[in-house]
Amino acid sequence: MDAVSEEAAAAAAEDAAKAHPGALPLLPGSQLNLGLYPGGCHRLLDLCVQHPLPLLQVEFLRLSTHEDPGLLEATLARVPWSLLLHLRSLVLKGGQNRGPLGACLRGALTTLPAGLCGLACLAHLDLSFNRLEALPSCVLQLHSLDTLLLSHNRLSELPEALGALPTLTFLAVTHNRLQRLPGALGSISTLQRLDLSKNLLDAVPPEIGGLSSLCELNLASNQLRSLPASLAGLRCLRLLVLHSNLLTSVPVGLARLPLLTRLDLRDNQLRDLPPELLDAPFVRLQGNPLGGTSPDSRTPPAASQDPEMPRLFLTSDLDSFPVTPHGCSVTLACGVRLQFPAGAIASPITIHYRLWLPEPDLVSLGPHDFLLSGVLELQPHGLAFQQDVGLWLLFIPPGPRRCREVVVRMRSEDTWSDLETHVEEEAPRRLWAHCQVPHFSWFLVVLRPVFNACLVPPEGTLLCSSGHPGVKVTFPPGATEEPRQVSMQVVRMASQELQALVGEPEAAVSPLLCLSQSGPPTFLQPVTVQLPLPPGITGFSVDRSRLHLLYRAPPTATWDDITAQVALELTHLYARFQVSHFSWYWLWYTTKTCVEGLARRAWERLRLHRVNLIALQRRRDPQQVLLQCLPRNKVDATLGRLLGRYRGPEPSDTVEMFEGEKFFAAFERGIHVDADRPDCVDGRICFVFYSHLKNMKEVYVSTTLDREAQAVRGQVSFYRGSVPVEVPPEAEAARQKKDSDAPWMATLPIKLPRLRGAGGHGRGAGLSLTPLNLGDAETGFLTQSNLLSVAGRLGPDWPTVALHLGTPYRTLQRIRHEFR
């Protein structure tokens, strides 16, 4: 900004301050928190112009950088930093605002005024989520600085003078563009924590071995191919994170670091390791081609990778990445890999991505499909690539895939289509669905019955099922005038399940056949269909009076017995018949007369899953309730993992649910959900059941009843579809009906124990924690007492939350020390 524009901005800022007079925003505890609401610059200028003397008391100053750039720069230039003699913590960060896709936005800060160098007591400086391209020189003169946070900026290098900060103990420069590190970094003998993850580093200077006090070093998600041997000299190192790099070897001396408790080497290119590291319990090695010959484990399996192609490794807080005509390989934090070949696009573009929950209105599933992943959206939609882009999606490994296949399903405008997909195995339980995509849209992974298709010419053709060799469709010459696309899917039904449903030991069915086509609904010539006879039945011994050919008639979706309308030709193993249009066909062998009703029930049975519902309460905090819907065969294993931290009633009785069916959990008898959640409708938690995904949610519950007098004995009930308004009476009526179509499915007890009175034996004596208390909107700070209450709920992340909510760093250190 030139001098004229700077003076104009300063004058405008001063006028704005005079036009917005207000109460002095100085907060208790010498905290000046101006980052809670917009207009922080106006408030700060008002204080500087009208009330400068109280600035002498300020020890903590927080200001959001989501302001007009000119106003922000002018405001910082006019602050009398020389008066802030006791300032110990300064937070000038963005990240409070979010973009259309939910990503944190950067603030407008690009530099700092030179006057900051006079802050002799400043120990904590947070400049995260801004637009800094170089470290301001005034920062290098803050000789009392203890913590320097520079994450989510645009720094490409750090100055050599950084090594002159004599008291620095924590340096975080994550999510920047660092390509090299200064050798002087190794001279900061006081540094204890160094986080350089998510950058573009391809080497680490050997001087880093001089960090004699370093306890934690994070170099994850860079482009490191090797490490200096001097790392083995970091005798105080406890945590070393190196995952998501390109390492082919590590120094042997790392195994001899006396205090090392965790070495994270996941997702690198390590094919061999010294025995000392290979067998060490603190080493994490998943995602490495140990013992293999693959040149690059970060490259999706079976993908050819140009060694000169740029590689990007994104983390969960980034929702976009740039792509140039030179191509690149991208790995997203959500388990998605993309490979853009050179020439795929003509000009540079920015790709946005987002993961969506699999809601029924977004997911397209056939009657016998299973969902194996969430929904991935890639933008811009519809942009055609000049070369297909490789896409790898992680998915939940299904069980036995007999006569089923995994496919990636893509949405184009309002229709979904299946892409040619290859399943690639990186580890026994780590599977990728790989496909080539012509443009971006929505994508998901589906397990479907084996699909076979062909183009039928006027000359005729033969279509066979790859999953069931005995299923064939013969198209005679003249069946169509123009070529048309036809497809086939086949579904099996287990004999034991059918016999239990029908109540007849000798009942049997053929595979269920689905035929579909494009073009006119009928063929010009009859088409011959061949189906295997039901198991145990031969053409020579069959009782034709028991044999029924069923047809599922659209659009009513009812099953009709068409045995008398077609000529069934029987061989020893097969039945052949002719049709003129396509739908579902099923061959039954039974003594029952009303076969159509049995077919409808069997059709539903093929799509139903037997599940159990569980409701568990966390042992340390009974107000935290875990709700989950589990397939019956997974209940025991899941409870075995959870019962160490949770307690609760036995699972519900077995109920049956469709893939993609919506259901609700309603808390009753004095208990209600204590949260404003997007999945909470009228106090009921909404679920969508997918057999291969985790149908699990944790909620906080509360009660308006007096828990000091006695425990509250409530319940949670599960319902299909919409929940009745009067839940308990309707639930009682549904229990009496015991009908599969009844809305009520199960009820499980929930107990909130009685609260201990003031005469208890301390915070740990009770069975419940006090409600979260984060301060109020006017002050925006945490006191020591409610901070400790929050810590009990949040676990090890409570210091980060406390800093974000305005607690001074020195205060946080004191509390951590006193209550360690």
PDB file of N, CA and C in Angstrom, residues 448-494:
ATOM      1  N   ARG A 448     -22.974 -54.921  -6.499  1.00  0.00           N
ATOM      2  CA  ARG A 448     -24.183 -55.269  -7.248  1.00  0.00           C
ATOM      3  C   ARG A 448     -24.090 -56.716  -7.731  1.00  0.00           C
ATOM      4  N   PRO A 449     -25.223 -57.322  -8.110  1.00  0.00           N
ATOM      5  CA  PRO A 449     -25.148 -58.632  -8.785  1.00  0.00           C
ATOM      6  C   PRO A 449     -24.359 -58.507 -10.084  1.00  0.00           C
ATOM      7  N   VAL A 450     -23.688 -59.585 -10.466  1.00  0.00           N
ATOM      8  CA  VAL A 450     -22.858 -59.565 -11.675  1.00  0.00           C
ATOM      9  C   VAL A 450     -23.685 -59.071 -12.859  1.00  0.00           C
ATOM     10  N   PHE A 451     -23.121 -58.142 -13.599  1.00  0.00           N
ATOM     11  CA  PHE A 451     -23.822 -57.453 -14.679  1.00  0.00           C
ATOM     12  C   PHE A 451     -23.168 -57.830 -16.013  1.00  0.00           C
ATOM     13  N   ASN A 452     -23.991 -58.292 -16.939  1.00  0.00           N
ATOM     14  CA  ASN A 452     -23.518 -58.617 -18.290  1.00  0.00           C
ATOM     15  C   ASN A 452     -24.375 -57.872 -19.294  1.00  0.00           C
ATOM     16  N   ALA A 453     -23.735 -57.344 -20.315  1.00  0.00           N
ATOM     17  CA  ALA A 453     -24.457 -56.553 -21.324  1.00  0.00           C
ATOM     18  C   ALA A 453     -23.841 -56.808 -22.695  1.00  0.00           C
ATOM     19  N   CYS A 454     -24.627 -56.531 -23.720  1.00  0.00           N
ATOM     20  CA  CYS A 454     -24.135 -56.631 -25.092  1.00  0.00           C
ATOM     21  C   CYS A 454     -25.008 -55.763 -25.991  1.00  0.00           C
ATOM     22  N   LEU A 455     -24.501 -55.501 -27.180  1.00  0.00           N
ATOM     23  CA  LEU A 455     -25.242 -54.759 -28.196  1.00  0.00           C
ATOM     24  C   LEU A 455     -25.837 -55.774 -29.167  1.00  0.00           C
ATOM     25  N   VAL A 456     -27.165 -55.798 -29.269  1.00  0.00           N
ATOM     26  CA  VAL A 456     -27.844 -56.781 -30.127  1.00  0.00           C
ATOM     27  C   VAL A 456     -27.985 -56.187 -31.528  1.00  0.00           C
ATOM     28  N   PRO A 457     -27.339 -56.779 -32.536  1.00  0.00           N
ATOM     29  CA  PRO A 457     -27.504 -56.301 -33.910  1.00  0.00           C
ATOM     30  C   PRO A 457     -28.721 -56.961 -34.567  1.00  0.00           C
ATOM     31  N   PRO A 458     -29.144 -56.481 -35.725  1.00  0.00           N
ATOM     32  CA  PRO A 458     -30.269 -57.149 -36.426  1.00  0.00           C
ATOM     33  C   PRO A 458     -29.987 -58.609 -36.754  1.00  0.00           C
ATOM     34  N   GLU A 459     -28.697 -58.982 -36.858  1.00  0.00           N
ATOM     35  CA  GLU A 459     -28.358 -60.362 -37.182  1.00  0.00           C
ATOM     36  C   GLU A 459     -28.549 -61.311 -36.000  1.00  0.00           C
ATOM     37  N   GLY A 460     -28.780 -60.778 -34.796  1.00  0.00           N
ATOM     38  CA  GLY A 460     -28.947 -61.609 -33.614  1.00  0.00           C
ATOM     39  C   GLY A 460     -27.639 -61.867 -32.905  1.00  0.00           C
ATOM     40  N   THR A 461     -27.716 -62.382 -31.654  1.00  0.00           N
ATOM     41  CA  THR A 461     -26.518 -62.668 -30.864  1.00  0.00           C
ATOM     42  C   THR A 461     -26.905 -63.533 -29.671  1.00  0.00           C
ATOM     43  N   LEU A 462     -25.896 -63.889 -28.851  1.00  0.00           N
ATOM     44  CA  LEU A 462     -26.090 -64.702 -27.658  1.00  0.00           C
ATOM     45  C   LEU A 462     -25.510 -63.948 -26.457  1.00  0.00           C
ATOM     46  N   LEU A 463     -26.269 -63.834 -25.373  1.00  0.00           N
ATOM     47  CA  LEU A 463     -25.824 -63.184 -24.139  1.00  0.00           C
ATOM     48  C   LEU A 463     -25.817 -64.218 -23.027  1.00  0.00           C
ATOM     49  N   CYS A 464     -24.636 -64.382 -22.372  1.00  0.00           N
ATOM     50  CA  CYS A 464     -24.480 -65.353 -21.286  1.00  0.00           C
ATOM     51  C   CYS A 464     -24.119 -64.629 -20.001  1.00  0.00           C
ATOM     52  N   SER A 465     -24.487 -65.221 -18.884  1.00  0.00           N
ATOM     53  CA  SER A 465     -24.142 -64.671 -17.578  1.00  0.00           C
ATOM     54  C   SER A 465     -22.771 -65.182 -17.166  1.00  0.00           C
ATOM     55  N   SER A 466     -21.886 -64.264 -16.762  1.00  0.00           N
ATOM     56  CA  SER A 466     -20.557 -64.675 -16.311  1.00  0.00           C
ATOM     57  C   SER A 466     -20.597 -65.263 -14.906  1.00  0.00           C
ATOM     58  N   GLY A 467     -21.641 -64.939 -14.123  1.00  0.00           N
ATOM     59  CA  GLY A 467     -21.745 -65.490 -12.777  1.00  0.00           C
ATOM     60  C   GLY A 467     -22.486 -66.805 -12.730  1.00  0.00           C
ATOM     61  N   HIS A 468     -23.362 -67.044 -13.715  1.00  0.00           N
ATOM     62  CA  HIS A 468     -24.148 -68.280 -13.778  1.00  0.00           C
ATOM     63  C   HIS A 468     -24.075 -68.794 -15.214  1.00  0.00           C
ATOM     64  N   PRO A 469     -23.145 -69.673 -15.524  1.00  0.00           N
ATOM     65  CA  PRO A 469     -22.957 -70.102 -16.921  1.00  0.00           C
ATOM     66  C   PRO A 469     -24.203 -70.699 -17.546  1.00  0.00           C
ATOM     67  N   GLY A 470     -25.128 -71.216 -16.741  1.00  0.00           N
ATOM     68  CA  GLY A 470     -26.304 -71.842 -17.316  1.00  0.00           C
ATOM     69  C   GLY A 470     -27.376 -70.857 -17.748  1.00  0.00           C
ATOM     70  N   VAL A 471     -27.225 -69.572 -17.435  1.00  0.00           N
ATOM     71  CA  VAL A 471     -28.218 -68.565 -17.797  1.00  0.00           C
ATOM     72  C   VAL A 471     -27.801 -67.952 -19.127  1.00  0.00           C
ATOM     73  N   LYS A 472     -28.671 -68.091 -20.137  1.00  0.00           N
ATOM     74  CA  LYS A 472     -28.361 -67.577 -21.470  1.00  0.00           C
ATOM     75  C   LYS A 472     -29.611 -66.955 -22.084  1.00  0.00           C
ATOM     76  N   VAL A 473     -29.397 -65.983 -22.968  1.00  0.00           N
ATOM     77  CA  VAL A 473     -30.479 -65.357 -23.722  1.00  0.00           C
ATOM     78  C   VAL A 473     -30.056 -65.352 -25.189  1.00  0.00           C
ATOM     79  N   THR A 474     -30.888 -65.949 -26.068  1.00  0.00           N
ATOM     80  CA  THR A 474     -30.588 -66.055 -27.499  1.00  0.00           C
ATOM     81  C   THR A 474     -31.494 -65.100 -28.273  1.00  0.00           C
ATOM     82  N   PHE A 475     -30.866 -64.195 -29.053  1.00  0.00           N
ATOM     83  CA  PHE A 475     -31.593 -63.236 -29.873  1.00  0.00           C
ATOM     84  C   PHE A 475     -31.544 -63.722 -31.330  1.00  0.00           C
ATOM     85  N   PRO A 476     -32.672 -64.097 -31.904  1.00  0.00           N
ATOM     86  CA  PRO A 476     -32.656 -64.611 -33.284  1.00  0.00           C
ATOM     87  C   PRO A 476     -32.481 -63.468 -34.280  1.00  0.00           C
ATOM     88  N   PRO A 477     -32.127 -63.772 -35.525  1.00  0.00           N
ATOM     89  CA  PRO A 477     -32.066 -62.728 -36.557  1.00  0.00           C
ATOM     90  C   PRO A 477     -33.441 -62.067 -36.719  1.00  0.00           C
ATOM     91  N   GLY A 478     -33.414 -60.748 -36.865  1.00  0.00           N
ATOM     92  CA  GLY A 478     -34.656 -60.015 -37.042  1.00  0.00           C
ATOM     93  C   GLY A 478     -35.355 -59.636 -35.756  1.00  0.00           C
ATOM     94  N   ALA A 479     -34.746 -59.908 -34.576  1.00  0.00           N
ATOM     95  CA  ALA A 479     -35.376 -59.538 -33.310  1.00  0.00           C
ATOM     96  C   ALA A 479     -35.455 -58.024 -33.147  1.00  0.00           C
ATOM     97  N   THR A 480     -34.570 -57.296 -33.818  1.00  0.00           N
ATOM     98  CA  THR A 480     -34.567 -55.836 -33.750  1.00  0.00           C
ATOM     99  C   THR A 480     -34.117 -55.286 -35.096  1.00  0.00           C
ATOM    100  N   GLU A 481     -34.648 -54.120 -35.441  1.00  0.00           N
ATOM    101  CA  GLU A 481     -34.238 -53.472 -36.689  1.00  0.00           C
ATOM    102  C   GLU A 481     -32.976 -52.643 -36.498  1.00  0.00           C
ATOM    103  N   GLU A 482     -32.871 -51.983 -35.342  1.00  0.00           N
ATOM    104  CA  GLU A 482     -31.705 -51.181 -35.020  1.00  0.00           C
ATOM    105  C   GLU A 482     -30.966 -51.822 -33.850  1.00  0.00           C
ATOM    106  N   PRO A 483     -29.633 -51.692 -33.799  1.00  0.00           N
ATOM    107  CA  PRO A 483     -28.901 -52.246 -32.647  1.00  0.00           C
ATOM    108  C   PRO A 483     -29.412 -51.647 -31.339  1.00  0.00           C
ATOM    109  N   ARG A 484     -29.583 -52.492 -30.349  1.00  0.00           N
ATOM    110  CA  ARG A 484     -30.028 -52.002 -29.037  1.00  0.00           C
ATOM    111  C   ARG A 484     -29.219 -52.665 -27.939  1.00  0.00           C
ATOM    112  N   GLN A 485     -29.037 -51.936 -26.825  1.00  0.00           N
ATOM    113  CA  GLN A 485     -28.257 -52.414 -25.695  1.00  0.00           C
ATOM    114  C   GLN A 485     -29.152 -53.210 -24.761  1.00  0.00           C
ATOM    115  N   VAL A 486     -28.717 -54.420 -24.406  1.00  0.00           N
ATOM    116  CA  VAL A 486     -29.458 -55.247 -23.456  1.00  0.00           C
ATOM    117  C   VAL A 486     -28.509 -55.632 -22.326  1.00  0.00           C
ATOM    118  N   SER A 487     -29.069 -55.887 -21.140  1.00  0.00           N
ATOM    119  CA  SER A 487     -28.251 -56.236 -19.977  1.00  0.00           C
ATOM    120  C   SER A 487     -28.942 -57.322 -19.169  1.00  0.00           C
ATOM    121  N   MET A 488     -28.156 -57.992 -18.334  1.00  0.00           N
ATOM    122  CA  MET A 488     -28.632 -59.139 -17.567  1.00  0.00           C
ATOM    123  C   MET A 488     -27.986 -59.101 -16.179  1.00  0.00           C
ATOM    124  N   GLN A 489     -28.789 -59.378 -15.153  1.00  0.00           N
ATOM    125  CA  GLN A 489     -28.306 -59.579 -13.797  1.00  0.00           C
ATOM    126  C   GLN A 489     -28.990 -60.805 -13.207  1.00  0.00           C
ATOM    127  N   VAL A 490     -28.256 -61.551 -12.383  1.00  0.00           N
ATOM    128  CA  VAL A 490     -28.761 -62.792 -11.807  1.00  0.00           C
ATOM    129  C   VAL A 490     -28.511 -62.769 -10.306  1.00  0.00           C
ATOM    130  N   VAL A 491     -29.539 -63.160  -9.520  1.00  0.00           N
ATOM    131  CA  VAL A 491     -29.454 -63.159  -8.056  1.00  0.00           C
ATOM    132  C   VAL A 491     -29.811 -64.551  -7.565  1.00  0.00           C
ATOM    133  N   ARG A 492     -29.005 -65.082  -6.650  1.00  0.00           N
ATOM    134  CA  ARG A 492     -29.275 -66.391  -6.058  1.00  0.00           C
ATOM    135  C   ARG A 492     -30.031 -66.247  -4.743  1.00  0.00           C
ATOM    136  N   MET A 493     -30.767 -67.282  -4.369  1.00  0.00           N
ATOM    137  CA  MET A 493     -31.412 -67.367  -3.055  1.00  0.00           C
ATOM    138  C   MET A 493     -31.062 -68.702  -2.434  1.00  0.00           C
ATOM    139  N   ALA A 494     -30.595 -68.676  -1.186  1.00  0.00           N
ATOM    140  CA  ALA A 494     -30.183 -69.900  -0.506  1.00  0.00           C
ATOM    141  C   ALA A 494     -31.377 -70.826  -0.285  1.00  0.00           C
TER     142      ALA A 494
END
